[in-house]
Coordinates of C-alpha atoms in Angstrom, one line a residue:
X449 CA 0.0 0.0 0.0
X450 CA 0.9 3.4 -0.3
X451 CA 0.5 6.0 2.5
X452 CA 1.1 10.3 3.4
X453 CA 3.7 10.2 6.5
X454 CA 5.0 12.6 8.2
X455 CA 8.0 12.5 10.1
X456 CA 8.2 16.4 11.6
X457 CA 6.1 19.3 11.8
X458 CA 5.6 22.3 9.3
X459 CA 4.9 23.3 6.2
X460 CA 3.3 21.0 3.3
X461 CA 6.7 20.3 2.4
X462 CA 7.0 17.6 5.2
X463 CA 4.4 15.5 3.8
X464 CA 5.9 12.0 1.9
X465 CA 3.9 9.5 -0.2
X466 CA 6.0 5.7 1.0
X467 CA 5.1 2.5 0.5
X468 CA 4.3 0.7 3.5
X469 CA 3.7 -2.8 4.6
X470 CA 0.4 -3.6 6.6
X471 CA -0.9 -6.2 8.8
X472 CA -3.6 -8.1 9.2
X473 CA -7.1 -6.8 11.1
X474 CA -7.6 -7.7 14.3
X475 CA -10.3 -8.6 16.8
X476 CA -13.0 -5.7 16.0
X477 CA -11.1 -4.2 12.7
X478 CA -11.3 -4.7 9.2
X479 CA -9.2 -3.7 6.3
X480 CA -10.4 -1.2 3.9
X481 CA -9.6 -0.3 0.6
X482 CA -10.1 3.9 0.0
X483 CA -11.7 4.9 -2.6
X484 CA -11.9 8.6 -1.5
X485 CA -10.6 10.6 1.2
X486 CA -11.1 13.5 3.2
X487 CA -9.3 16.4 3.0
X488 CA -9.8 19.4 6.0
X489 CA -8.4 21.8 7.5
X490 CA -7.8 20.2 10.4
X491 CA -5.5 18.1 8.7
X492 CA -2.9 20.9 8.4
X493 CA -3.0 21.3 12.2
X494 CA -2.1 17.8 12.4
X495 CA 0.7 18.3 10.0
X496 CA 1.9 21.4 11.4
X497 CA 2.1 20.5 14.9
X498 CA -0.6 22.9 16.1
X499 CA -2.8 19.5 17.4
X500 CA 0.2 17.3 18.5
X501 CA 0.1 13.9 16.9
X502 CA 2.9 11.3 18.1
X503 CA 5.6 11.4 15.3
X504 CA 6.0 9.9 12.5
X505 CA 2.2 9.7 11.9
X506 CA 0.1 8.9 9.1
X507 CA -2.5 11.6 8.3
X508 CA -5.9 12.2 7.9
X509 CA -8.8 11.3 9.7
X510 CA -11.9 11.0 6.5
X511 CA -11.7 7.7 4.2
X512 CA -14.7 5.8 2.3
X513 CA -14.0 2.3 0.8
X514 CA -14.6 -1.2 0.5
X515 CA -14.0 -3.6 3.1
X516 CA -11.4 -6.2 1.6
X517 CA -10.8 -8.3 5.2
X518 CA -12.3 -8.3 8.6
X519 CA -10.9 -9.5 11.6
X520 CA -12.0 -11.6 14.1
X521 CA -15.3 -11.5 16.1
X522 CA -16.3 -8.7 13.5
X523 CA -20.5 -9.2 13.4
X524 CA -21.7 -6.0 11.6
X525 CA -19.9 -5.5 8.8
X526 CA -19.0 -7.8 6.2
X527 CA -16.3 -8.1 3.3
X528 CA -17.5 -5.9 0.4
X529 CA -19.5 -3.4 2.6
X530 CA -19.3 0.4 1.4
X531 CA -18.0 2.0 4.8
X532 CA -16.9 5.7 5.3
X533 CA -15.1 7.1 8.5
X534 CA -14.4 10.5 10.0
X535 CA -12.2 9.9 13.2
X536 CA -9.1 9.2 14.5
X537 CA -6.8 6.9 14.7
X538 CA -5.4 9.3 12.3
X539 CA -4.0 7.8 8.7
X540 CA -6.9 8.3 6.0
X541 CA -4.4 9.2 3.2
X542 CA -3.5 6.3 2.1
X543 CA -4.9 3.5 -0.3
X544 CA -5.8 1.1 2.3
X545 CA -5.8 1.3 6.3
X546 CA -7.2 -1.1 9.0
X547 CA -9.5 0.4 10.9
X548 CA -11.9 -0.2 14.0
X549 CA -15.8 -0.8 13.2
X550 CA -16.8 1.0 16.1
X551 CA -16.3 4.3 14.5
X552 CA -17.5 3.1 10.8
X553 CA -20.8 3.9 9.5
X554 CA -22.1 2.4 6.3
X555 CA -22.7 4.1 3.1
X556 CA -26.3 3.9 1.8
X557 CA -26.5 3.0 -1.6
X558 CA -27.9 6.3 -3.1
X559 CA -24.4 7.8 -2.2
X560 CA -21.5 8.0 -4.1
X561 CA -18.6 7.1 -1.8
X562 CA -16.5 10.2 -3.6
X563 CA -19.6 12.3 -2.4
X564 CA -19.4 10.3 1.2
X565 CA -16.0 11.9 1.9
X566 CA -17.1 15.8 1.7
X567 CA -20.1 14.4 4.0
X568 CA -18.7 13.2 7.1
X569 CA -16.4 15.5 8.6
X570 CA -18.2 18.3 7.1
X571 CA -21.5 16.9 7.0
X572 CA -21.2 16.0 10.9
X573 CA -19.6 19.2 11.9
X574 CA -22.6 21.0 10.5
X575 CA -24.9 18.4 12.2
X576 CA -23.9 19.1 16.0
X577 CA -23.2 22.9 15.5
X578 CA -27.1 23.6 14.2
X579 CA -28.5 20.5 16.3
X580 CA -26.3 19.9 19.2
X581 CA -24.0 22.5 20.5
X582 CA -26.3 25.7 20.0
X583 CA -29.8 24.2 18.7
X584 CA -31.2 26.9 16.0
X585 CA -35.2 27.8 16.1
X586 CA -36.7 28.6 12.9
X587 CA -37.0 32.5 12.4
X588 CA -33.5 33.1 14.4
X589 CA -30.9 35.1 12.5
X590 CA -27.6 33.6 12.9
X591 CA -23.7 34.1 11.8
X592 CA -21.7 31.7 10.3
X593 CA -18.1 32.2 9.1
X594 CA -16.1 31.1 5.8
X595 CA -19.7 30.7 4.3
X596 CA -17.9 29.8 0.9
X597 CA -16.2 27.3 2.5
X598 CA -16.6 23.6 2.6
X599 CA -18.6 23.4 5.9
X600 CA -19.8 26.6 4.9
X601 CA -21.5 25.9 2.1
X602 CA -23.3 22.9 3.5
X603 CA -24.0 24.7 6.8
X604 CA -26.0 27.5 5.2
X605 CA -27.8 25.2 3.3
X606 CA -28.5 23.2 5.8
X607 CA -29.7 26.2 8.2
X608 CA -31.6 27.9 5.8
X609 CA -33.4 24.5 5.7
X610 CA -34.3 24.9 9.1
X611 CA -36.1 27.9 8.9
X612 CA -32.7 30.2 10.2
X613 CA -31.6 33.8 8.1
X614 CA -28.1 33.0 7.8
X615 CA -25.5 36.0 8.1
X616 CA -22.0 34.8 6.3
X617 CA -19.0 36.0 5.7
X618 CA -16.5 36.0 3.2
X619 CA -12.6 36.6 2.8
X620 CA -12.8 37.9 -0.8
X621 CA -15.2 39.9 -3.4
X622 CA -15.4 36.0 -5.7
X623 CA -16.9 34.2 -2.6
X624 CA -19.5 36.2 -2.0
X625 CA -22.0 34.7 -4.8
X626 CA -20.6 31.5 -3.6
X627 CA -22.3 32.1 -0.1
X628 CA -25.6 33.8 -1.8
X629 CA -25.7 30.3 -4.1
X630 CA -25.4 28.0 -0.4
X631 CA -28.2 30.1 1.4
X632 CA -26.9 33.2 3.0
X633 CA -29.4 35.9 2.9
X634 CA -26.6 38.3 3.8
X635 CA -23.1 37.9 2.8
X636 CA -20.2 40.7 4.2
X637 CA -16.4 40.6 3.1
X638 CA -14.8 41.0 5.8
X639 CA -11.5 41.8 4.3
X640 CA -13.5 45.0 3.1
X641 CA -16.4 45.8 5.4
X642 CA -16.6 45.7 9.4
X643 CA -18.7 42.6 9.7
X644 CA -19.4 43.2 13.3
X645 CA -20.6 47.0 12.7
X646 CA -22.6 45.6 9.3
X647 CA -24.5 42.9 11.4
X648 CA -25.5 45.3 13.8
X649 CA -27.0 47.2 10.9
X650 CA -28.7 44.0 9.9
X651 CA -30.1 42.8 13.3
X652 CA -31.0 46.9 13.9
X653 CA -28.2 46.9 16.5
X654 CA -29.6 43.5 18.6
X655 CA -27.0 41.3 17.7
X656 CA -27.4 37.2 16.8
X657 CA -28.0 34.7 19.2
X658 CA -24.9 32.8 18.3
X659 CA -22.1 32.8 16.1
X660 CA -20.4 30.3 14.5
X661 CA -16.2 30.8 14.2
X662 CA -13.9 28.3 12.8
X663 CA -11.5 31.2 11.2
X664 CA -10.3 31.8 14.8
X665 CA -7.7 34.6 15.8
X666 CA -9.0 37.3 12.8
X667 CA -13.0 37.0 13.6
X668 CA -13.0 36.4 17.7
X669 CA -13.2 39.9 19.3
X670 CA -15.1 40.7 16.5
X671 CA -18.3 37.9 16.8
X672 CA -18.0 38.5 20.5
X673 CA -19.2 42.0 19.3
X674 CA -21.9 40.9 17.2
X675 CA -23.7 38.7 20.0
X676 CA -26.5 39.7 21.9
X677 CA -26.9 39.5 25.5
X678 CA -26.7 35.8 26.7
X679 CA -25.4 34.9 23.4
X680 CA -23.5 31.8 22.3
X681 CA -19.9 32.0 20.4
X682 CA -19.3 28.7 19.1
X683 CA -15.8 28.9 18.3
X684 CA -14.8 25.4 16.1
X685 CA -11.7 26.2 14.1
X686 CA -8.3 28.4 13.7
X687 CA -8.4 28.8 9.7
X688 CA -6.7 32.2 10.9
X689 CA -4.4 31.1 13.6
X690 CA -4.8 29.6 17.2
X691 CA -6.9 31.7 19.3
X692 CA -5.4 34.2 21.8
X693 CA -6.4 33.4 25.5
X694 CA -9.7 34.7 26.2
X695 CA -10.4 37.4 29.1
X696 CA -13.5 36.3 30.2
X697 CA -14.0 39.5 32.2
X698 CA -13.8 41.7 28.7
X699 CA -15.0 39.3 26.3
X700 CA -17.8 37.3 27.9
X701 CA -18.8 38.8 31.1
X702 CA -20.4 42.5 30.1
X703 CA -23.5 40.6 28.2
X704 CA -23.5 37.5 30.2
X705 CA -22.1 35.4 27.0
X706 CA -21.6 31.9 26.6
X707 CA -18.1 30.4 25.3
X708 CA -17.9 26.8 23.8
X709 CA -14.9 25.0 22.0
X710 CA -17.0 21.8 20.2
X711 CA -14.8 19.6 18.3
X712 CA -16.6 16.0 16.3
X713 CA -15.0 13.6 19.0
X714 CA -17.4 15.3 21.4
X715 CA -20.4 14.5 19.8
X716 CA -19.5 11.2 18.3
X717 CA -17.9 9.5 21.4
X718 CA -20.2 6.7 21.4
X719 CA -21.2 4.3 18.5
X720 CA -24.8 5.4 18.9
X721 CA -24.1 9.1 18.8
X722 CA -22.3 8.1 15.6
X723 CA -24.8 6.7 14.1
X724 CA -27.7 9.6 14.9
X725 CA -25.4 11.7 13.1
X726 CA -24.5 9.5 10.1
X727 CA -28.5 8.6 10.1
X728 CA -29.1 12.7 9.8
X729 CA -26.4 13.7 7.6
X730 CA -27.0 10.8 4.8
X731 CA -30.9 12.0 5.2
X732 CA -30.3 15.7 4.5
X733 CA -28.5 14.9 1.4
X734 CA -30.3 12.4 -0.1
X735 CA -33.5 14.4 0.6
X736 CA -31.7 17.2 -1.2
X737 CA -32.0 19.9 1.9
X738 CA -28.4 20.8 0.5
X739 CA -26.5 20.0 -2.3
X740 CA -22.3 19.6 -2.9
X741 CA -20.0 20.2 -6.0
X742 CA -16.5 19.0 -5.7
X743 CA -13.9 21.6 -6.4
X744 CA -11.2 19.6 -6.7
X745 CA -9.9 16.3 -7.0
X746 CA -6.1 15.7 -6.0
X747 CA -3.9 12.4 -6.6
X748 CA -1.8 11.7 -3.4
X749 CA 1.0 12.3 -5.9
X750 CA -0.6 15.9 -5.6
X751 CA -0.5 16.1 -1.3
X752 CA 1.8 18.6 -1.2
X753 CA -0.2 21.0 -3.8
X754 CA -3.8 20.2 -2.1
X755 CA -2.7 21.7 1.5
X756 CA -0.6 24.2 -0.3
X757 CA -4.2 25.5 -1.9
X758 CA -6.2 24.7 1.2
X759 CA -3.9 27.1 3.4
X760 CA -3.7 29.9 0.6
X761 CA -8.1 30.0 0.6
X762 CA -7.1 28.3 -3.2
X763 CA -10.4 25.7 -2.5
X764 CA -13.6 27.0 -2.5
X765 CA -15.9 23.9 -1.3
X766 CA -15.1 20.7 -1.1
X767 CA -12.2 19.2 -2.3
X768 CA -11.0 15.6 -2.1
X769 CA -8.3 12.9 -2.6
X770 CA -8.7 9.7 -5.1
X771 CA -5.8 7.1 -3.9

């Protein structure tokens, strides 16, 4: 097989396509062959060293395949099931991988498993921000950044689907019909625009009831400023750098604001929280409450130019891997 490694931090640089010799699946694993993989920011974080992974590592946590072997004592899945995967242990960048069936889901048959990939990790961050972590009521008015991005695009879908007036932001002037085309109702670029000042203007200075962050360091003070009292930032990602540490006396304590730091894992720790959100995610997309266009496919001949374009803002929606 052939697999991405990584034997130090930094730049895309480090990354190195090897061939490597696997094992056999154990008791509760099975072997799968990729036919599409994952690729997310939060891969970069791995790579770089900003989430600490135990070096050398494989990368990637987002596959969808074919199961070739299983291992022993292995009852719910069987050799040729369509299987996808958005979890640690970390190593989806490769052609195949042996991997544990309690963090497997399988792929309906309606799917495409190239589609599946720019579902899971997306598609299930979307799912617990609107339905777990701050659950949105029809007719709220809520603020998502990177609204052209991959989660982006399904998330304002997704919450316009609900009933929600989505506020989204953009880094750049070509995005902004991007964000219109997903759902947004409003759409501010906030490399040109205050976007805290313009959704005051929008709310007629009352602020959302959340806001949802994953460009970190850039947006922070600023969605603090666009919440209203007893408001919820929902702070998921650092597309802009790591956060700076926050002084809950100026940030969160004048309006009584709330302050959470979600991640998947938390929501998908057990096998039946993983299915709920397969079970929901595979049933908004098949009932078409959003759609997805691939941007891009890379080779993993091509690693080193798809996180090059993913950290220069190169990828707008979702891109993928063919092994």
């Amino acid at each position: 097989m052939k697999a991405v490694t990584i034997s130090k931090n930094g730049g895309p640089e480090v990354l190195e396509l090897k061939d490597i010799k696997l094992g056999e699946p154990k008791s509760g694993e099975v072997l799968i062959k990729n036919e599409a993989i994952g690729l997310n920011y939060i891969d970069t974080y791995h790579r770089s060293g900003l989430y600490p992974v135990e070096l050398p590592s494989n990368i990637g946590i987002e596959g969808a395949g074919i199961i070739e072997k299983i291992g022993p004592d292995v009852k719910d899945f069987n050799v040729g099931d369509r299987v996808a995967y958005a979890s640690m242990p970390i190593g989806s960048y490769a052609t195949h991988r042996i991997f544990p069936t309690k963090k497997l889901v399988k792929v309906p048959n309606e799917i495409e498993l190239e589609n599946v990939v720019t579902l899971m990790t997306k598609g299930f961050t979307v799912f617990y921000l609107l339905h777990k972590t701050y659950p949105v009521k029809s007719g709220e008015t809520i603020l998502f950044h990177a609204a052209a991005g991959g989660v982006g695009q399904i998330f304002c879908q997704w919450a316009k689907s609900l009933g929600c007036t989505v506020i989204g932001t953009v880094g750049s002037d070509e995005k902004v019909d991007i964000a219109k085309a997903n759902g947004c109702t409003h759409v501010i670029n906030y490399s040109k625009e205050n976007f805290a000042k313009r959704v005051k203007e929008i709310t007629n200075a009352e602020g959302v009831p959340v806001v949802y962050d994953g460009v970190g360091k850039k947006t922070f003070d600023g969605s603090i400023e666009c919440l209203k009292i007893r408001g919820m930032m929902v702070s998921f990602g650092n597309a802009s750098g790591p956060l700076d540490p926050c002084n809950v006396t100026k940030s969160l304590a004048p309006k009584g604001l709330y302050l959470t730091r979600p991640s998947i894992a938390h929501y998908t720790s057990t096998k039946e929280e993983l299915d709920e959100a397969a079970k929901k995610v595979f049933e908004m997309y098949i009932s078409k409450k959003f759609t997805l266009n691939i941007f891009k496919k890379y080779s993993l001949n091509e690693i080193v130019k798809a996180h090059q374009d993913l950290e220069n803002r190169r990828i707008l929606g979702p891109a993928i891997i063919i092994p």
